[in-house]
Tab-separated table of C-alpha atoms and ligand atoms in Angstrom:
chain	number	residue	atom	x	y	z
A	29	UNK	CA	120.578	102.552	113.432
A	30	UNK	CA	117.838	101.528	115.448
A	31	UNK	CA	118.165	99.778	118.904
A	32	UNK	CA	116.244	96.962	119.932
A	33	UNK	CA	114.430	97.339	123.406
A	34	UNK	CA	117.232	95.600	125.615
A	35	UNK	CA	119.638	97.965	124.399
A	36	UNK	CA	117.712	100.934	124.190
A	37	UNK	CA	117.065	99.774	128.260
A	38	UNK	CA	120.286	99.372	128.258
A	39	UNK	CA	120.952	103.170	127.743
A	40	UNK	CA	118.111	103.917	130.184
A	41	UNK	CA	119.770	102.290	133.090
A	42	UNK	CA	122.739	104.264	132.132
A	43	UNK	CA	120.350	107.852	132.164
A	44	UNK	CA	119.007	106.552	135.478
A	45	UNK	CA	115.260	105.978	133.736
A	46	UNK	CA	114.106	103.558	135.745
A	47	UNK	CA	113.421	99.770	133.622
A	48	UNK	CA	112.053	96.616	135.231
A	49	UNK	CA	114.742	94.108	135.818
A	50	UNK	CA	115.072	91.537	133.632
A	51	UNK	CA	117.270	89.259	131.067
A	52	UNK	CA	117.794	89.102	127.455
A	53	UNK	CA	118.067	85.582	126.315
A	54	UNK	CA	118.773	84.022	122.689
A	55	UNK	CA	117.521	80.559	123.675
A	56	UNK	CA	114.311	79.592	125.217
A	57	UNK	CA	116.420	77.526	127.997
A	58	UNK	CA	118.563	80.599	128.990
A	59	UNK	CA	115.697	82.606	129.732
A	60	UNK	CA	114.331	79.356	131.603
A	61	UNK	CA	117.086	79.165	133.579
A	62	UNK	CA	116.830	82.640	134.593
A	63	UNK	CA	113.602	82.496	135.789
A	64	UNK	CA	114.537	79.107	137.236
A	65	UNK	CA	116.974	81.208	139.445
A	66	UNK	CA	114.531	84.345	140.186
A	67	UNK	CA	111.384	83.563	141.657
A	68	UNK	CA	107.452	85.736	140.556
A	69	UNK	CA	105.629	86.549	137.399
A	70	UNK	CA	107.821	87.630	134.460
A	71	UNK	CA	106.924	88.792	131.156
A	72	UNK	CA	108.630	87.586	127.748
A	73	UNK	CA	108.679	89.481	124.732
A	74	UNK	CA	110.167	89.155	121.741
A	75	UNK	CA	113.463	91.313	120.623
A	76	UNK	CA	113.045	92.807	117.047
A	77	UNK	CA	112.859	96.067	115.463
A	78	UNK	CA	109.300	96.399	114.592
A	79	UNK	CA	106.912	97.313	116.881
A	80	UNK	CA	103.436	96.101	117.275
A	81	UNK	CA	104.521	93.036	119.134
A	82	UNK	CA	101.900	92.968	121.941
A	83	UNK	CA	99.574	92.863	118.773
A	84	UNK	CA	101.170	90.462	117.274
A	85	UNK	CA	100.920	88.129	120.332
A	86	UNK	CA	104.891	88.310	121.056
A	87	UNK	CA	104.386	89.822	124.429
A	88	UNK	CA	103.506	86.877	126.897
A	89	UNK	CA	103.484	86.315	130.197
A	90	UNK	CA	104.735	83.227	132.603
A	91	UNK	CA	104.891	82.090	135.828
A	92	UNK	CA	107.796	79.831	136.311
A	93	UNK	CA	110.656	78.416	134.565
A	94	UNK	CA	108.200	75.628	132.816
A	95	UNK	CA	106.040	78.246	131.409
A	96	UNK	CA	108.744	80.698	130.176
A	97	UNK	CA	110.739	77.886	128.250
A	98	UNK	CA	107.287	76.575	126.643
A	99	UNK	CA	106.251	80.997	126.080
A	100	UNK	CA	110.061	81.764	124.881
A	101	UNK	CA	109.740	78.978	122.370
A	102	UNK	CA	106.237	79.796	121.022
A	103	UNK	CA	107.563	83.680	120.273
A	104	UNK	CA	110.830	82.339	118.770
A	105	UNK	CA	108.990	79.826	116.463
A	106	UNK	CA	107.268	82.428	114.265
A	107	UNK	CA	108.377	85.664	112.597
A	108	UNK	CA	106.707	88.597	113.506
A	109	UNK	CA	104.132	89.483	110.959
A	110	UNK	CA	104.146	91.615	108.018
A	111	UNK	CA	102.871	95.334	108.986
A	112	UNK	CA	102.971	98.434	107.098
A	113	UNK	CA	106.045	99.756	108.756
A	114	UNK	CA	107.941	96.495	107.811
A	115	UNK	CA	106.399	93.994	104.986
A	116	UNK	CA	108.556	91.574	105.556
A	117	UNK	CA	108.182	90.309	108.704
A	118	UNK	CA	110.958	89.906	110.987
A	119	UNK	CA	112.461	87.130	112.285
A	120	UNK	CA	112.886	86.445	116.771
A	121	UNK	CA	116.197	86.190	117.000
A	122	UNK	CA	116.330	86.600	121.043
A	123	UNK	CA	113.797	87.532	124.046
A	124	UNK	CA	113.897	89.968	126.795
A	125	UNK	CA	112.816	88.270	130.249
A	126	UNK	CA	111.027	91.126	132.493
A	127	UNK	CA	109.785	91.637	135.898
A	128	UNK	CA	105.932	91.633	135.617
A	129	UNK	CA	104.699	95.155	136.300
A	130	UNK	CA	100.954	95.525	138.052
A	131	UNK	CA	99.610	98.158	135.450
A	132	UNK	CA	97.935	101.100	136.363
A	133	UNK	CA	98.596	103.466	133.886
A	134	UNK	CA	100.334	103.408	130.358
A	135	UNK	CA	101.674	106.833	129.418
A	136	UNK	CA	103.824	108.058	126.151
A	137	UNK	CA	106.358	110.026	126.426
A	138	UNK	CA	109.452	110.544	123.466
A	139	UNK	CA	111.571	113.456	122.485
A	140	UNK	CA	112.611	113.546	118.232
A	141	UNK	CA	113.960	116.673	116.090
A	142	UNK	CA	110.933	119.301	114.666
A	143	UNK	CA	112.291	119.890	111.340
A	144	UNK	CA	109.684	123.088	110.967
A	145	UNK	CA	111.275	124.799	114.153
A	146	UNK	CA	114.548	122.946	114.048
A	147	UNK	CA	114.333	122.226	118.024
A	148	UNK	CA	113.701	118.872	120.175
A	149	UNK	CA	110.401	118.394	120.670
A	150	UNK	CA	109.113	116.256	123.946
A	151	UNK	CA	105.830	114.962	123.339
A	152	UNK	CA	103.712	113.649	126.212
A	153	UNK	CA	100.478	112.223	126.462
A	154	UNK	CA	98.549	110.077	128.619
A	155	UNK	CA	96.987	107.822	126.330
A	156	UNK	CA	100.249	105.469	125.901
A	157	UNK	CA	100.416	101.588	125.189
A	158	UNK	CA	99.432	99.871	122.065
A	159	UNK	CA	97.248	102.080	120.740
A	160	UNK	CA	99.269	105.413	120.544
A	161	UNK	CA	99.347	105.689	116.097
A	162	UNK	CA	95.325	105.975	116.658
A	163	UNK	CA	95.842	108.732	119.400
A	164	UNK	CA	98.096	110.706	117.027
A	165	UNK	CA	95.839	110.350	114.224
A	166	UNK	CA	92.279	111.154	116.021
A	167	UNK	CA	93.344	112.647	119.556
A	168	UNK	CA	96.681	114.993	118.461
A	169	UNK	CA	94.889	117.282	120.995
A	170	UNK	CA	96.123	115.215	123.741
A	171	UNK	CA	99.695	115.273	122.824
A	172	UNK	CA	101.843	117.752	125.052
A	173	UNK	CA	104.857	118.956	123.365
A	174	UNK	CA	107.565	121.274	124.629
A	175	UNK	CA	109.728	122.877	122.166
A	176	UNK	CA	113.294	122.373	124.170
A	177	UNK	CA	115.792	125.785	123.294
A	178	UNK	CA	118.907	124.067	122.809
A	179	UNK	CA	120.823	127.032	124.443
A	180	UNK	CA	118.821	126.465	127.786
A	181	UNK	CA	118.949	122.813	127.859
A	182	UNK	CA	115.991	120.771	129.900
A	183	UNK	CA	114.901	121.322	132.951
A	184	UNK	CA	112.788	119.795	135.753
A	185	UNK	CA	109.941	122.520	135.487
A	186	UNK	CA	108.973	121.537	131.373
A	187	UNK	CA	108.498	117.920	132.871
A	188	UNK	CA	106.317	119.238	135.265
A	189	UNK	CA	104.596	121.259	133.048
A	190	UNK	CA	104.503	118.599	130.543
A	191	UNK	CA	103.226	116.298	132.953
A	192	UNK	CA	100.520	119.018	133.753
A	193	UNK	CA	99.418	119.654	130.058
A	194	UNK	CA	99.046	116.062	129.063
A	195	UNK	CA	97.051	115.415	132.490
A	196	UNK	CA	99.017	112.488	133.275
A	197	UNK	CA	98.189	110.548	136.254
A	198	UNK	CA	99.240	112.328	139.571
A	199	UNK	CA	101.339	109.011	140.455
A	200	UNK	CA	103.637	110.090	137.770
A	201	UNK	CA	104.324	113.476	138.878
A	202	UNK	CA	107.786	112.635	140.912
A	203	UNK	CA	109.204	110.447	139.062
A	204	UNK	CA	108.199	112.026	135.213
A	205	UNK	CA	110.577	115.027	135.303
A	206	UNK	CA	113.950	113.110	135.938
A	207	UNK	CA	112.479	110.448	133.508
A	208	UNK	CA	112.011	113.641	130.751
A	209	UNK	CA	115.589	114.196	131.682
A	210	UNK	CA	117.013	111.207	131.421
A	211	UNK	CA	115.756	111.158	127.960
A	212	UNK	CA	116.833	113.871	127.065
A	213	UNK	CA	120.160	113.692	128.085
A	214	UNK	CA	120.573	110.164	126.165
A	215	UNK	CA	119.253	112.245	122.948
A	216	UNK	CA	122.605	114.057	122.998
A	217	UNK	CA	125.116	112.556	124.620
A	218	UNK	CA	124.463	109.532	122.161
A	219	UNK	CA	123.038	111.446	118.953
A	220	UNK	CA	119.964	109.999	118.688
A	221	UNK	CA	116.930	111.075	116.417
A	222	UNK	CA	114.004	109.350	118.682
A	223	UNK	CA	113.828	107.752	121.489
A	224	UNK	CA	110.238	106.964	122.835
A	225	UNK	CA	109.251	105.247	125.942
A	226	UNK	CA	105.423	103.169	125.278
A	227	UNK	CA	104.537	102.810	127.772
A	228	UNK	CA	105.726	104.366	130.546
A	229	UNK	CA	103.814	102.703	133.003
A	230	UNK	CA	102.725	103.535	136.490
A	231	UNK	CA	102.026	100.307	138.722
A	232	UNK	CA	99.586	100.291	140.913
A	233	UNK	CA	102.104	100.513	143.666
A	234	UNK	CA	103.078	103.990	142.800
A	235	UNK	CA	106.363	103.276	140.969
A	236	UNK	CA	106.928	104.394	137.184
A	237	UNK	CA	108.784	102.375	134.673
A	238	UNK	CA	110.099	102.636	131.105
A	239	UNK	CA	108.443	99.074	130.074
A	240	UNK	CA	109.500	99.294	126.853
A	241	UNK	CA	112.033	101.409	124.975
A	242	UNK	CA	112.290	102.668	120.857
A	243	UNK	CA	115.963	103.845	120.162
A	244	UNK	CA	116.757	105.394	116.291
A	245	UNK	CA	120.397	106.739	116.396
A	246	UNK	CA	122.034	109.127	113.928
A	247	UNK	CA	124.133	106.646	112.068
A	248	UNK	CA	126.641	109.699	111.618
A	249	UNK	CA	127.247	110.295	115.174
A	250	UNK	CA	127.286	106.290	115.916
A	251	UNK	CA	130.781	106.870	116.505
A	252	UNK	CA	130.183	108.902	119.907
A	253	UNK	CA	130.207	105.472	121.475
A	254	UNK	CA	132.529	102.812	120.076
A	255	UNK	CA	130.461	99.860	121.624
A	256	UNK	CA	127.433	100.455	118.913
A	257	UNK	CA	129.707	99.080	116.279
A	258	UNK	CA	129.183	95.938	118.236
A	259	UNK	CA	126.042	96.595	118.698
A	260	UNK	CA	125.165	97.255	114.899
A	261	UNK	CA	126.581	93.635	114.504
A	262	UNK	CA	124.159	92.161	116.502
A	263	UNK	CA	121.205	93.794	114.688
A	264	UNK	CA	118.984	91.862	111.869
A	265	UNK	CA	120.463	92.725	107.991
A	266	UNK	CA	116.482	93.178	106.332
A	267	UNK	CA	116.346	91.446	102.460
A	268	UNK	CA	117.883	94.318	100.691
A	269	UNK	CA	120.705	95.190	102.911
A	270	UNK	CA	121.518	91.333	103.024
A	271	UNK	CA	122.016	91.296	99.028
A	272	UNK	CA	123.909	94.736	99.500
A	273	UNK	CA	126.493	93.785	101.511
A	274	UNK	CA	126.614	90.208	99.578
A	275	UNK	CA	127.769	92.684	96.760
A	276	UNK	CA	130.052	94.217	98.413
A	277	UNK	CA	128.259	97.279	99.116
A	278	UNK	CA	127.278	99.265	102.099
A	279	UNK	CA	123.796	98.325	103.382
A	280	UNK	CA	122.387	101.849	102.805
A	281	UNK	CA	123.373	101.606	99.058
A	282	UNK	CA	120.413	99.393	97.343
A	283	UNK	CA	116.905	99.599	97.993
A	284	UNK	CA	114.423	97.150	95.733
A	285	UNK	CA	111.066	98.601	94.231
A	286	UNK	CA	108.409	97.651	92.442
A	287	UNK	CA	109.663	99.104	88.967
A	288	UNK	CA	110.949	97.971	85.910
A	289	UNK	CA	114.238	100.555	85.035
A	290	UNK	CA	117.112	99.528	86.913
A	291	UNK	CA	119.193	102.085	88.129
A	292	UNK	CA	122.613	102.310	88.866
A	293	UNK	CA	124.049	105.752	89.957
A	294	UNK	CA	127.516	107.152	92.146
A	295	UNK	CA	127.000	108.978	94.792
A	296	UNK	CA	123.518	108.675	97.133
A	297	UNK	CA	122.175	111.933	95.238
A	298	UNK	CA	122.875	111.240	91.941
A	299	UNK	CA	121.179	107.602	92.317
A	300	UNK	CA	117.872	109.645	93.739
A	301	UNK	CA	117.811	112.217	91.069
A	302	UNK	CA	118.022	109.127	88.764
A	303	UNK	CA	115.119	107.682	90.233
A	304	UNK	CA	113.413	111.125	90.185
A	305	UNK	CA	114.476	111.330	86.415
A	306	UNK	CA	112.831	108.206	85.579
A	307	UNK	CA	109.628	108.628	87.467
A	308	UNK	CA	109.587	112.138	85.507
A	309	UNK	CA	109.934	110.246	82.352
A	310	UNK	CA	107.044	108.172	83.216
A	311	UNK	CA	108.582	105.296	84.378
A	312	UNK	CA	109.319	103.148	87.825
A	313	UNK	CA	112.485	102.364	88.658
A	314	UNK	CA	113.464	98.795	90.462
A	315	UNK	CA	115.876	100.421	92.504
A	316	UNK	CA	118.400	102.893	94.339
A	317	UNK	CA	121.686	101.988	94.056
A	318	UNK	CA	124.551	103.912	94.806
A	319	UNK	CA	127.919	102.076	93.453
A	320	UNK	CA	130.012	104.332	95.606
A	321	UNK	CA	133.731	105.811	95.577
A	322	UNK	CA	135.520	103.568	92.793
A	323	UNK	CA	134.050	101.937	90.033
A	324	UNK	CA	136.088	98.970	88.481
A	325	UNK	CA	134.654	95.876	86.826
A	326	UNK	CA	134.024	93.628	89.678
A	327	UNK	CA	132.143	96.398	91.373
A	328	UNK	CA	130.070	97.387	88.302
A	329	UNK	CA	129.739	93.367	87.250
A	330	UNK	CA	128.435	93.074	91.147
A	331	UNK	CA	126.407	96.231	90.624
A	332	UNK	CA	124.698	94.753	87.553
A	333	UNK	CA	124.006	91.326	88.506
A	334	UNK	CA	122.895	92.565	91.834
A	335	UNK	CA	120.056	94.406	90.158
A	336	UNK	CA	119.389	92.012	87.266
A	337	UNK	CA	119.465	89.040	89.466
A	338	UNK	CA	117.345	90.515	92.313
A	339	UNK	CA	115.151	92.984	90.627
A	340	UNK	CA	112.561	93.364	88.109
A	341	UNK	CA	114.697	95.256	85.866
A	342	UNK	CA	114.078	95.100	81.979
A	343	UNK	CA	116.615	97.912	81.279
A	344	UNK	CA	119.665	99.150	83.215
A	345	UNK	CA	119.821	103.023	83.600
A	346	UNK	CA	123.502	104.038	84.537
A	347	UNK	CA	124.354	106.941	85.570
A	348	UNK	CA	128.054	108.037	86.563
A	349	UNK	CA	128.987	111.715	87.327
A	350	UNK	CA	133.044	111.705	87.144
A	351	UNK	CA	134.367	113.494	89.962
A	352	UNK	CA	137.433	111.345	91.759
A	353	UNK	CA	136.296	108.193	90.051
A	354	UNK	CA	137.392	108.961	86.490
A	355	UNK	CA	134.765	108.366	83.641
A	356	UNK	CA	137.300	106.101	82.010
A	357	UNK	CA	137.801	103.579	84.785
A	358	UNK	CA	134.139	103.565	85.227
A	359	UNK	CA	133.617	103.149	81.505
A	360	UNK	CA	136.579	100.406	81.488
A	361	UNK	CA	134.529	98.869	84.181
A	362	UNK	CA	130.895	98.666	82.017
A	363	UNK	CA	132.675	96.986	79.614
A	364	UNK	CA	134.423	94.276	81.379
A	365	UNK	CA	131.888	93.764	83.374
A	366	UNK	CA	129.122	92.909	80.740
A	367	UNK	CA	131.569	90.833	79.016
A	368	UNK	CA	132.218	88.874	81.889
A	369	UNK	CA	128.825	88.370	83.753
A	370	UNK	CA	127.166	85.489	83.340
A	371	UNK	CA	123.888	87.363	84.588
A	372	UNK	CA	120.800	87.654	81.596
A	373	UNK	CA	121.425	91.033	79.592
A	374	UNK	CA	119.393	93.914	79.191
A	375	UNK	CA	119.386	96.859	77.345
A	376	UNK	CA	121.606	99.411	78.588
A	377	UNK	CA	121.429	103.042	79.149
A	378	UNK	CA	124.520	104.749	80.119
A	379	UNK	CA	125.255	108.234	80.834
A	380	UNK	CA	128.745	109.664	81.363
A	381	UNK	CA	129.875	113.129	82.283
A	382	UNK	CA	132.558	114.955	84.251
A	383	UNK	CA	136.382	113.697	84.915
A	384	UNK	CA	138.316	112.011	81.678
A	385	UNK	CA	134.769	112.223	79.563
A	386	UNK	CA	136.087	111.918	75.917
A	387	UNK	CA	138.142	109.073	77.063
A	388	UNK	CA	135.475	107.283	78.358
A	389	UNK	CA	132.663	107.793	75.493
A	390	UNK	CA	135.750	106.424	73.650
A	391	UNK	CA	136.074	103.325	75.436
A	392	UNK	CA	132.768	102.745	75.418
A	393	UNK	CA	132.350	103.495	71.363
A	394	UNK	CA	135.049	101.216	71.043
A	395	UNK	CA	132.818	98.746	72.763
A	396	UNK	CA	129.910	99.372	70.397
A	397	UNK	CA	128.195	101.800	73.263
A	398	UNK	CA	127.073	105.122	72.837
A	399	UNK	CA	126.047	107.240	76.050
A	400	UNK	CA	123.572	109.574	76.266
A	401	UNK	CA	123.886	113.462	76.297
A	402	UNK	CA	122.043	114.139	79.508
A	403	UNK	CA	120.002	112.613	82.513
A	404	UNK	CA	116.821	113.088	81.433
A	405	UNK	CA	117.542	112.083	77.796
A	406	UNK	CA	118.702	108.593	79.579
A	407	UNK	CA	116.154	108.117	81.616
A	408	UNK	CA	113.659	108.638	78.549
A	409	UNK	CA	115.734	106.579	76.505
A	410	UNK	CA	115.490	103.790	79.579
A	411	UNK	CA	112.054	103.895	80.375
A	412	UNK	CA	111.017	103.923	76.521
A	413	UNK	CA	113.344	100.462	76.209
A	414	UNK	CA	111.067	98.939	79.477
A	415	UNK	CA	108.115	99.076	77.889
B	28	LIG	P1	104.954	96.754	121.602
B	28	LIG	O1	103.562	96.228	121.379
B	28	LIG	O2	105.912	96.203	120.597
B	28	LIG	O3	105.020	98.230	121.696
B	28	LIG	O4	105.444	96.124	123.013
B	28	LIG	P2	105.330	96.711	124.519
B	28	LIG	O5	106.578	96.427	125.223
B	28	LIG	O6	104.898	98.120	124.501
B	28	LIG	O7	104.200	95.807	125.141
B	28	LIG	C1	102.891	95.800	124.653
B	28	LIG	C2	101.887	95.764	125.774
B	28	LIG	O8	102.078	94.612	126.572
B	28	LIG	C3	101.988	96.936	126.733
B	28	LIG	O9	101.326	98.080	126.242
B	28	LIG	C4	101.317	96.361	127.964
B	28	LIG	O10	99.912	96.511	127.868
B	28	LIG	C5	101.666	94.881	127.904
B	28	LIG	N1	102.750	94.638	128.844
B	28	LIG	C6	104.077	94.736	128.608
B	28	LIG	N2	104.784	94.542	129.737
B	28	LIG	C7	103.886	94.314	130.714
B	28	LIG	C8	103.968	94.043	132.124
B	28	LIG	O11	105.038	93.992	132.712
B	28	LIG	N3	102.817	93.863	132.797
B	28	LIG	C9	101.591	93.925	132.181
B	28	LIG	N4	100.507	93.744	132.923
B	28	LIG	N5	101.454	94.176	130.869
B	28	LIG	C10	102.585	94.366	130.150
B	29	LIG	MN1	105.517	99.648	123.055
């Protein structure tokens, strides 16, 4: 799950990483009345998960309460653009009203997992702000990085040395190793897998601020803190997850692409070896889907018409492996579920092993469908019928 900046600042405060004060606001009038209330220059930006909103003109600034309602209802008005990291676009659902900092400096600073040496990594640099993509591409050079030994833990020194190898500003140097910390400590105590401050500005006054935040938590340790349930509510559904959980799916299970083979697998795994199986076969595949524990007809009929309806699928690839869901509940399911949809039909594929086998080949036979041998014999089979 990934945090939008208020409540990634939200666990800042809590780490003691200093963040401008400020308001989040769903309405343009709430945020004018805070101003209204709180006198000098404020900044407004918009609350979604992309990033690249100072690009994309959602970062503003205003000077009283006239200005902020007129700014707040400019960045609500429009979606944030399409980008490469999200195509879509995202909708501004709310704003976060901040203290305008005096700018001096804009540094980066972020700790993730290193899958090679299976440690947090801290990576500093002093080229921070909008830019930073460009700086990884053309400057990595620049980039400090401490390799953190999990046994030891953090402490104040690798900030300074950080802080030393990265040649950030001296004004940072005081504040930058509790700030490291603080990061640090969120990574665990929360379970996150990034968390990046850009930038971490220095004001020309000497102080140091996170002045914007990127949170991505482990969804499997989301239950370290019960309140990111509630959080998780508040968060934007994209396209895909909307339709998933429309069918009565978790949002992770169905992903659109561009192909043609529809896929319809149990199990995460199995439903991206299907994919793999059909891009062996020379196909593209218009989907992941993973039907989950359980197959009966409504799920299967929601399955299918999920991927028909919403997809470019000429063919439907399904693939069940029969472990606690029992072939011939899942083949029951197939049957009553094409019978009943009122979805357009395609040619099906359907491949059935493990758990109560014979009886399902049987009920499908009886149906006038014959599975498949294998996975890769399907997924032939499929792409062959999507041509
Ligand atoms: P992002 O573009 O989505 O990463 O949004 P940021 O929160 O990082 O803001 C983008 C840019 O807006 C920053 O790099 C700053 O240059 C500018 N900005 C944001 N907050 C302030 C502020 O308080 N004062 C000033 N002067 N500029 C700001
Ligand atoms: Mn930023």
């Amino acid at each position: 799950m990934n945090l939008m900046e208020y409540q990634g600042k939200e666990l800042f405060r809590r780490a003691g990483i200093p963040v401008p004060r400020g308001q989040h606001a769903t309405t343009a009038d709430d945020a004018a009345n805070f101003v209204k209330a709180n006198d000098g220059d404020w900044v407004i930006k918009a609350q979604v998960l992309m990033g690249g909103r100072g690009k994309a003109g959602k970062v503003k600034f205003a000077k009283n309460a006239g200005e902020t309602k007129t700014v707040a209802q400019d960045i609500m008005a429009t979606p944030m653009p399409p980008n490469r990291q999200n195509p879509k676009g995202e909708s501004v659902n709310s704003i976060l009203v901040e203290e305008k900092l005096p700018i001096a400096k804009e540094a980066y600073c972020a700790i993730a997992i290193d899958r090679t040496t299976k440690k947090p990594v801290i990576m500093v640099s002093r080229f921070g702000g909008m830019d930073i993509e460009e700086v990884a591409e053309n400057h990595s050079d620049s980039i400090a990085k401490f390799f953190v030994d999990t046994a030891i833990g953090y402490s104040p020194f690798i900030g300074r040395e950080l802080a030393f190898n990265a040649q950030l500003d001296p004004g940072y140097r005081k504040a930058f190793p509790a700030i490291v910390g603080g990061i640090y400590d969120l990574f665990f105590r929360y379970g996150a897998k990034l968390i990046e401050i850009n930038p971490l500005v220095l004001t020309s006054d000497g102080r140091v601020f996170a002045s914007d935040s990127k949170v991505e938590l482990d969804d499997d340790a989301l239950y370290k803190n019960p309140e990111f349930k509630q959080w998780e509510e508040t968060l934007p559904l994209d396209e895909d997850e909307t339709l998933a959980a429309q069918a009565g799916l978790g949002t992770r299970n169905f992903r659109r692409f561009e192909g043609t083979v529809g896929t319809i697998a149990n199990g995460a795994g199995l439903a991206m070896a299907t994919m793999d199986a059909v891009k062996n076969a020379g196909g593209d595949f218009a989907n992941f889907l993973d039907v989950g524990g359980g197959a009966n007809a409504e799920r299967v009929r929601n399955c299918y018409e999920l991927v028909v309806n919403h997809t470019g699928a000429k063919v439907m690839f399904i693939n069940i492996f029969g472990g606690i869901t029992r072939c011939d509940e899942v083949a029951n399911g197939i049957v009553e579920a094409l019978n009943t949809t009122q979805s357009r039909k395609v040619p099906l594929v359907i491949r059935l092993t493990g758990t109560n086998e014979e009886e399902g080949r049987r009920i499908l036979a009886d149906a006038k469908m014959k599975p498949v041998e294998t996975m890769d014999e399907g997924a032939a089979e499929a792409v062959k019928l999507a041509r």
